[in-house]
Amino acid sequence: MKTILNFGSCCIDHVYQVPYFVAAGETLPGKHYAVFPGGKGLNQSIAIARAKGRVHHAGKIGQDGIGLRDQMLDAGVNLEQLLISETNTGHAVIQIASGGDNAIIIYGGTNREIQASETIKFFTNRAAGDLLLLQNEVSCNETAIRTAKDKGMMVSFNVAPMTQEVFDLPLDLIDYFIINEHEGRALAATDNLEDVPNRLIEQYPHCRVLLTLGEHGSWYKDATTEIKQAAFNVEMVDSTGAGDTFTGYFFAALQAGASTQYALTRASAAAALSVTQPGAATSIPFAEQVDDFLQNRQA
Ligand code: RIB
């Protein structure tokens, strides 16, 4: 793939360290508070750039999100397709429980104000051989999928967060489904995780399914190939953005000509490194750190 066009969200993440996730009716004192750059789109663009991939980020931020733009510029993301509006940037409220698990509420803001006419313009210089990367945090996903396909592009859809509206999208046009366990079960309409890839492949025969399973690794399946990749064992501090790191590194490796097996290994190493650091975008490792990690683990 020549260029990756990531049409995705940018969020300001408000992150609270808590002893456990707050329950209904409970008021829980936070132990620590910090603000980080985030949004699944931004995280994935930064991951691709840190992995030395070529990525254009398309999306919309407000004036309060200029810091997010600067983080992407620093990482080397092409921002010709980033719009800036007068309304508020999307944000997330994130609880990090002791042990590193997270619970996230997102508010769309500018991410959900993108218009169809703006979306079509994002594709002006795109052509067959390019990849559209999507998550489910922006408006106009359907326009993006159809425009990409009209141009002969491949489409990867990270079905996160999973919502009922996903079923209204032209899912038969998706080339890669990137899903975690919960998203996979909901998308494939089964309680049995083992059935998820086969069900999706039965329904959309040309699709490639990539399940990210946290400490249980990842599972790739298409009509002819199946690969299971174990997770690397590390001390987890904050799992936020691990899936985005995985996705970005996976596609950057494919873009560089790697095999699917090697792309999965490299993506797993990058995701493992990311959970050892706090924050989403801030925790994404650089390519050299991933090289060192893999060398040490394989030695
Ligand atoms: O995947 C992690 C991201 O999800 C966070 O950065 C948050 O912004 C939400 O979009």
Short mmCIF file of C-alpha atoms and ligand atoms in Angstrom, two decimals:
data_model
loop_
_atom_site.label_atom_id
_atom_site.label_comp_id
_atom_site.label_asym_id
_atom_site.label_seq_id
_atom_site.Cartn_x
_atom_site.Cartn_y
_atom_site.Cartn_z
CA MET A 1 0.00 0.00 0.00
CA LYS A 2 1.41 3.37 -0.98
CA THR A 3 -0.24 5.80 1.43
CA ILE A 4 -2.41 5.19 4.47
CA LEU A 5 -5.25 7.71 4.78
CA ASN A 6 -6.40 7.55 8.39
CA PHE A 7 -9.81 9.23 8.65
CA GLY A 8 -10.13 9.31 12.41
CA SER A 9 -10.82 10.97 15.72
CA CYS A 10 -8.64 13.26 17.76
CA CYS A 11 -9.49 13.51 21.47
CA ILE A 12 -8.30 15.24 24.58
CA ASP A 13 -8.08 12.42 27.13
CA HIS A 14 -8.88 13.26 30.77
CA VAL A 15 -7.37 10.38 32.68
CA TYR A 16 -8.17 9.50 36.32
CA GLN A 17 -6.31 6.86 38.33
CA VAL A 18 -8.85 5.05 40.49
CA PRO A 19 -8.67 2.03 42.83
CA TYR A 20 -11.50 0.38 40.81
CA PHE A 21 -14.14 1.50 38.25
CA VAL A 22 -16.84 3.69 39.78
CA ALA A 23 -20.19 1.93 40.31
CA ALA A 24 -23.71 3.30 39.71
CA GLY A 25 -24.63 5.78 42.44
CA GLU A 26 -21.09 5.89 43.83
CA THR A 27 -18.77 8.91 44.11
CA LEU A 28 -15.17 7.76 43.90
CA PRO A 29 -12.14 9.98 44.68
CA GLY A 30 -9.54 9.86 41.90
CA LYS A 31 -5.91 9.27 43.02
CA HIS A 32 -4.28 11.11 40.09
CA TYR A 33 -5.44 13.19 37.14
CA ALA A 34 -3.65 13.96 33.86
CA VAL A 35 -4.52 15.18 30.37
CA PHE A 36 -3.11 13.28 27.38
CA PRO A 37 -3.49 13.40 23.58
CA GLY A 38 -5.76 10.60 22.39
CA GLY A 39 -8.59 9.49 20.15
CA LYS A 40 -8.32 6.20 18.32
CA GLY A 41 -7.61 7.99 15.06
CA LEU A 42 -4.81 10.19 16.38
CA ASN A 43 -3.26 7.27 18.29
CA GLN A 44 -3.21 5.10 15.17
CA SER A 45 -1.71 7.87 13.02
CA ILE A 46 1.05 8.47 15.57
CA ALA A 47 1.69 4.73 15.80
CA ILE A 48 2.09 4.46 12.01
CA ALA A 49 4.43 7.47 11.93
CA ARG A 50 6.54 6.20 14.87
CA ALA A 51 6.74 2.86 13.06
CA LYS A 52 8.17 4.81 10.09
CA GLY A 53 5.04 4.40 7.94
CA ARG A 54 3.54 6.99 5.57
CA VAL A 55 0.24 8.30 6.92
CA HIS A 56 -2.10 11.21 6.15
CA HIS A 57 -4.50 12.02 8.98
CA ALA A 58 -7.93 13.34 7.96
CA GLY A 59 -10.29 14.66 10.60
CA LYS A 60 -11.41 17.74 12.50
CA ILE A 61 -10.29 19.47 15.69
CA GLY A 62 -11.27 22.73 17.42
CA GLN A 63 -8.97 25.52 18.59
CA ASP A 64 -8.68 23.69 21.93
CA GLY A 65 -7.12 20.77 20.03
CA ILE A 66 -4.13 22.61 18.52
CA GLY A 67 -1.87 20.66 20.90
CA LEU A 68 -3.15 17.44 19.30
CA ARG A 69 -2.21 18.76 15.87
CA ASP A 70 1.29 19.57 17.15
CA GLN A 71 1.73 16.05 18.57
CA MET A 72 0.88 14.54 15.17
CA LEU A 73 3.17 16.99 13.35
CA ASP A 74 6.05 16.12 15.71
CA ALA A 75 5.50 12.44 14.96
CA GLY A 76 5.69 13.06 11.18
CA VAL A 77 2.01 12.61 10.26
CA ASN A 78 0.91 14.45 7.09
CA LEU A 79 -1.85 16.87 8.13
CA GLU A 80 -2.94 18.39 4.80
CA GLN A 81 -6.39 16.88 5.45
CA LEU A 82 -6.85 18.04 9.06
CA LEU A 83 -9.65 20.60 9.44
CA ILE A 84 -9.81 23.13 12.28
CA SER A 85 -13.18 24.49 13.37
CA GLU A 86 -14.54 26.90 15.97
CA THR A 87 -16.31 24.23 18.06
CA ASN A 88 -14.85 21.95 20.73
CA THR A 89 -12.58 19.02 20.03
CA GLY A 90 -13.77 15.55 21.05
CA HIS A 91 -12.72 14.32 24.45
CA ALA A 92 -12.59 11.20 26.56
CA VAL A 93 -13.01 10.57 30.29
CA ILE A 94 -10.86 7.59 31.18
CA GLN A 95 -10.63 5.64 34.43
CA ILE A 96 -7.46 3.62 34.96
CA ALA A 97 -7.93 1.01 37.69
CA SER A 98 -5.00 -0.34 39.70
CA GLY A 99 -3.63 -3.10 37.46
CA GLY A 100 -3.91 -0.90 34.36
CA ASP A 101 -7.34 -1.76 32.92
CA ASN A 102 -9.37 1.15 31.57
CA ALA A 103 -13.00 2.25 31.20
CA ILE A 104 -13.66 5.05 28.69
CA ILE A 105 -16.46 7.49 27.90
CA ILE A 106 -15.99 9.47 24.68
CA TYR A 107 -17.70 12.62 23.58
CA GLY A 108 -17.52 13.19 19.82
CA GLY A 109 -17.23 17.00 19.54
CA THR A 110 -15.60 17.99 16.24
CA ASN A 111 -15.05 14.30 15.38
CA ARG A 112 -18.80 13.92 14.88
CA GLU A 113 -19.26 17.23 13.01
CA ILE A 114 -17.45 16.23 9.83
CA GLN A 115 -19.67 16.68 6.76
CA ALA A 116 -19.99 14.39 3.73
CA SER A 117 -18.64 17.10 1.37
CA GLU A 118 -15.54 17.48 3.60
CA THR A 119 -15.09 13.71 3.72
CA ILE A 120 -15.10 13.38 -0.08
CA LYS A 121 -12.39 16.08 -0.34
CA PHE A 122 -10.13 14.09 2.00
CA PHE A 123 -9.72 11.62 -0.88
CA THR A 124 -8.61 14.15 -3.53
CA ASN A 125 -5.12 12.71 -4.04
CA ARG A 126 -5.85 9.10 -3.16
CA ALA A 127 -5.78 6.21 -5.62
CA ALA A 128 -5.85 2.43 -5.98
CA GLY A 129 -3.06 0.94 -3.87
CA ASP A 130 -3.75 3.26 -0.92
CA LEU A 131 -5.42 2.11 2.30
CA LEU A 132 -8.24 3.82 4.17
CA LEU A 133 -7.99 3.28 7.92
CA LEU A 134 -11.20 3.93 9.87
CA GLN A 135 -12.37 3.62 13.45
CA ASN A 136 -15.91 4.22 14.66
CA GLU A 137 -15.43 7.62 16.31
CA VAL A 138 -16.11 10.04 13.42
CA SER A 139 -19.19 10.98 11.39
CA CYS A 140 -19.50 10.09 7.68
CA ASN A 141 -17.88 6.64 7.86
CA GLU A 142 -20.23 5.40 5.14
CA THR A 143 -19.21 8.22 2.77
CA ALA A 144 -15.57 7.42 3.49
CA ILE A 145 -15.96 3.70 2.82
CA ARG A 146 -17.83 4.24 -0.46
CA THR A 147 -15.45 6.98 -1.68
CA ALA A 148 -12.42 4.81 -0.90
CA LYS A 149 -13.90 1.87 -2.78
CA ASP A 150 -14.78 4.08 -5.78
CA LYS A 151 -11.07 4.94 -5.89
CA GLY A 152 -10.06 1.27 -5.71
CA MET A 153 -8.56 1.60 -2.21
CA MET A 154 -8.46 -1.11 0.47
CA VAL A 155 -10.49 -0.35 3.61
CA SER A 156 -9.66 -1.33 7.19
CA PHE A 157 -12.39 -0.77 9.78
CA ASN A 158 -11.51 -0.86 13.47
CA VAL A 159 -15.01 -1.40 14.84
CA ALA A 160 -14.38 0.60 18.02
CA PRO A 161 -16.52 1.58 19.75
CA MET A 162 -19.05 -1.03 18.59
CA THR A 163 -22.52 0.53 18.19
CA GLN A 164 -25.80 -0.56 16.64
CA GLU A 165 -25.22 1.93 13.76
CA VAL A 166 -22.29 -0.20 12.57
CA PHE A 167 -24.79 -2.62 11.04
CA ASP A 168 -26.06 0.18 8.76
CA LEU A 169 -22.61 0.57 7.16
CA PRO A 170 -21.69 -1.23 3.92
CA LEU A 171 -19.70 -3.90 5.75
CA ASP A 172 -19.42 -6.00 2.58
CA LEU A 173 -16.92 -3.37 1.33
CA ILE A 174 -14.52 -3.83 4.27
CA ASP A 175 -11.21 -5.58 3.58
CA TYR A 176 -9.91 -5.73 7.19
CA PHE A 177 -12.00 -5.92 10.35
CA ILE A 178 -9.90 -4.98 13.41
CA ILE A 179 -11.85 -5.98 16.51
CA ASN A 180 -11.37 -6.88 20.14
CA GLU A 181 -13.21 -9.69 21.87
CA HIS A 182 -16.35 -7.64 22.74
CA GLU A 183 -16.55 -5.96 19.34
CA GLY A 184 -16.04 -9.29 17.58
CA ARG A 185 -18.84 -11.05 19.46
CA ALA A 186 -21.26 -8.18 18.78
CA LEU A 187 -20.30 -7.83 15.11
CA ALA A 188 -20.52 -11.55 14.40
CA ALA A 189 -23.64 -11.92 16.61
CA THR A 190 -22.26 -14.82 18.64
CA ASP A 191 -21.34 -15.40 22.28
CA ASN A 192 -18.64 -17.82 21.22
CA LEU A 193 -15.34 -16.07 20.50
CA GLU A 194 -14.04 -19.12 18.62
CA ASP A 195 -16.79 -18.63 16.01
CA VAL A 196 -16.14 -14.93 15.36
CA PRO A 197 -13.68 -15.09 12.42
CA ASN A 198 -15.53 -17.87 10.59
CA ARG A 199 -18.87 -16.15 10.92
CA LEU A 200 -17.48 -12.90 9.51
CA ILE A 201 -15.71 -14.70 6.67
CA GLU A 202 -18.92 -16.61 5.85
CA GLN A 203 -20.80 -13.32 5.63
CA TYR A 204 -18.06 -11.28 3.89
CA PRO A 205 -15.96 -13.91 2.08
CA HIS A 206 -13.11 -11.64 0.97
CA CYS A 207 -12.55 -10.03 4.40
CA ARG A 208 -9.54 -10.43 6.68
CA VAL A 209 -10.29 -10.58 10.39
CA LEU A 210 -7.83 -9.40 13.01
CA LEU A 211 -8.88 -10.02 16.60
CA THR A 212 -6.86 -8.29 19.32
CA LEU A 213 -7.15 -10.24 22.56
CA GLY A 214 -5.01 -8.31 25.07
CA GLU A 215 -2.90 -10.66 27.18
CA HIS A 216 -4.14 -13.56 25.02
CA GLY A 217 -2.43 -12.15 21.93
CA SER A 218 -4.00 -11.70 18.52
CA TRP A 219 -5.67 -13.89 15.93
CA TYR A 220 -5.60 -13.24 12.17
CA LYS A 221 -7.86 -15.15 9.78
CA ASP A 222 -8.91 -14.86 6.16
CA ALA A 223 -10.37 -17.36 3.67
CA THR A 224 -7.05 -19.22 3.30
CA THR A 225 -4.73 -18.22 6.17
CA GLU A 226 -4.88 -18.39 9.95
CA ILE A 227 -2.20 -17.03 12.32
CA LYS A 228 -2.24 -16.88 16.12
CA GLN A 229 0.26 -14.53 17.74
CA ALA A 230 0.99 -14.76 21.47
CA ALA A 231 1.21 -11.57 23.52
CA PHE A 232 4.54 -10.52 25.05
CA ASN A 233 4.46 -10.67 28.83
CA VAL A 234 5.10 -7.25 30.43
CA GLU A 235 4.16 -5.33 33.59
CA MET A 236 0.99 -3.38 32.70
CA VAL A 237 0.61 0.23 33.89
CA ASP A 238 -2.08 1.55 31.52
CA SER A 239 -3.73 -0.39 28.69
CA THR A 240 -5.20 2.71 26.97
CA GLY A 241 -4.17 2.90 23.32
CA ALA A 242 -2.65 -0.61 23.18
CA GLY A 243 -5.06 -1.65 20.42
CA ASP A 244 -4.30 1.55 18.48
CA THR A 245 -0.57 0.94 18.80
CA PHE A 246 -1.11 -2.61 17.53
CA THR A 247 -3.17 -1.43 14.55
CA GLY A 248 -0.73 1.32 13.56
CA TYR A 249 2.31 -0.94 13.78
CA PHE A 250 0.53 -3.75 11.93
CA PHE A 251 -0.28 -1.60 8.90
CA ALA A 252 3.07 0.21 8.90
CA ALA A 253 4.77 -3.20 8.71
CA LEU A 254 2.52 -4.33 5.83
CA GLN A 255 3.20 -1.01 4.09
CA ALA A 256 6.94 -1.72 4.38
CA GLY A 257 6.40 -5.08 2.66
CA ALA A 258 6.46 -7.38 5.72
CA SER A 259 4.57 -10.68 5.85
CA THR A 260 1.34 -10.80 7.86
CA GLN A 261 3.12 -13.02 10.41
CA TYR A 262 5.94 -10.52 10.95
CA ALA A 263 3.49 -7.59 11.02
CA LEU A 264 1.60 -9.35 13.84
CA THR A 265 4.79 -10.01 15.81
CA ARG A 266 5.96 -6.43 15.48
CA ALA A 267 2.50 -5.06 16.34
CA SER A 268 2.37 -7.27 19.46
CA ALA A 269 5.78 -6.05 20.60
CA ALA A 270 4.77 -2.40 20.12
CA ALA A 271 1.47 -2.93 21.99
CA ALA A 272 3.32 -4.65 24.85
CA LEU A 273 5.69 -1.70 25.17
CA SER A 274 2.78 0.76 25.10
CA VAL A 275 1.04 -0.75 28.15
CA THR A 276 4.15 -0.22 30.27
CA GLN A 277 3.70 3.58 29.98
CA PRO A 278 0.83 5.91 30.96
CA GLY A 279 -1.43 7.63 28.41
CA ALA A 280 -2.51 6.66 24.92
CA ALA A 281 -0.50 8.50 22.23
CA THR A 282 2.29 9.27 24.71
CA SER A 283 2.83 5.56 25.36
CA ILE A 284 3.38 4.55 21.72
CA PRO A 285 6.97 3.35 21.26
CA PHE A 286 9.38 4.42 18.50
CA ALA A 287 10.51 1.89 15.88
CA GLU A 288 13.99 1.60 17.46
CA GLN A 289 12.49 0.69 20.86
CA VAL A 290 10.44 -2.04 19.18
CA ASP A 291 13.56 -3.33 17.37
CA ASP A 292 15.47 -3.50 20.69
CA PHE A 293 12.56 -5.17 22.48
CA LEU A 294 12.25 -7.85 19.79
CA GLN A 295 16.00 -8.47 19.74
CA ASN A 296 16.11 -8.88 23.52
CA ARG A 297 13.06 -11.15 23.61
CA GLN A 298 14.35 -13.33 20.78
CA ALA A 299 17.91 -13.55 22.16
O1 RIB B 1 -8.21 3.62 22.13
C1 RIB B 1 -7.94 4.54 23.13
C2 RIB B 1 -8.65 5.83 22.86
O2 RIB B 1 -10.03 5.63 22.90
C3 RIB B 1 -8.37 6.94 23.84
O3 RIB B 1 -7.23 7.68 23.52
C4 RIB B 1 -9.67 7.72 23.86
O4 RIB B 1 -9.55 9.00 23.33
C5 RIB B 1 -10.68 6.88 23.08
O5 RIB B 1 -10.94 7.38 21.84
#
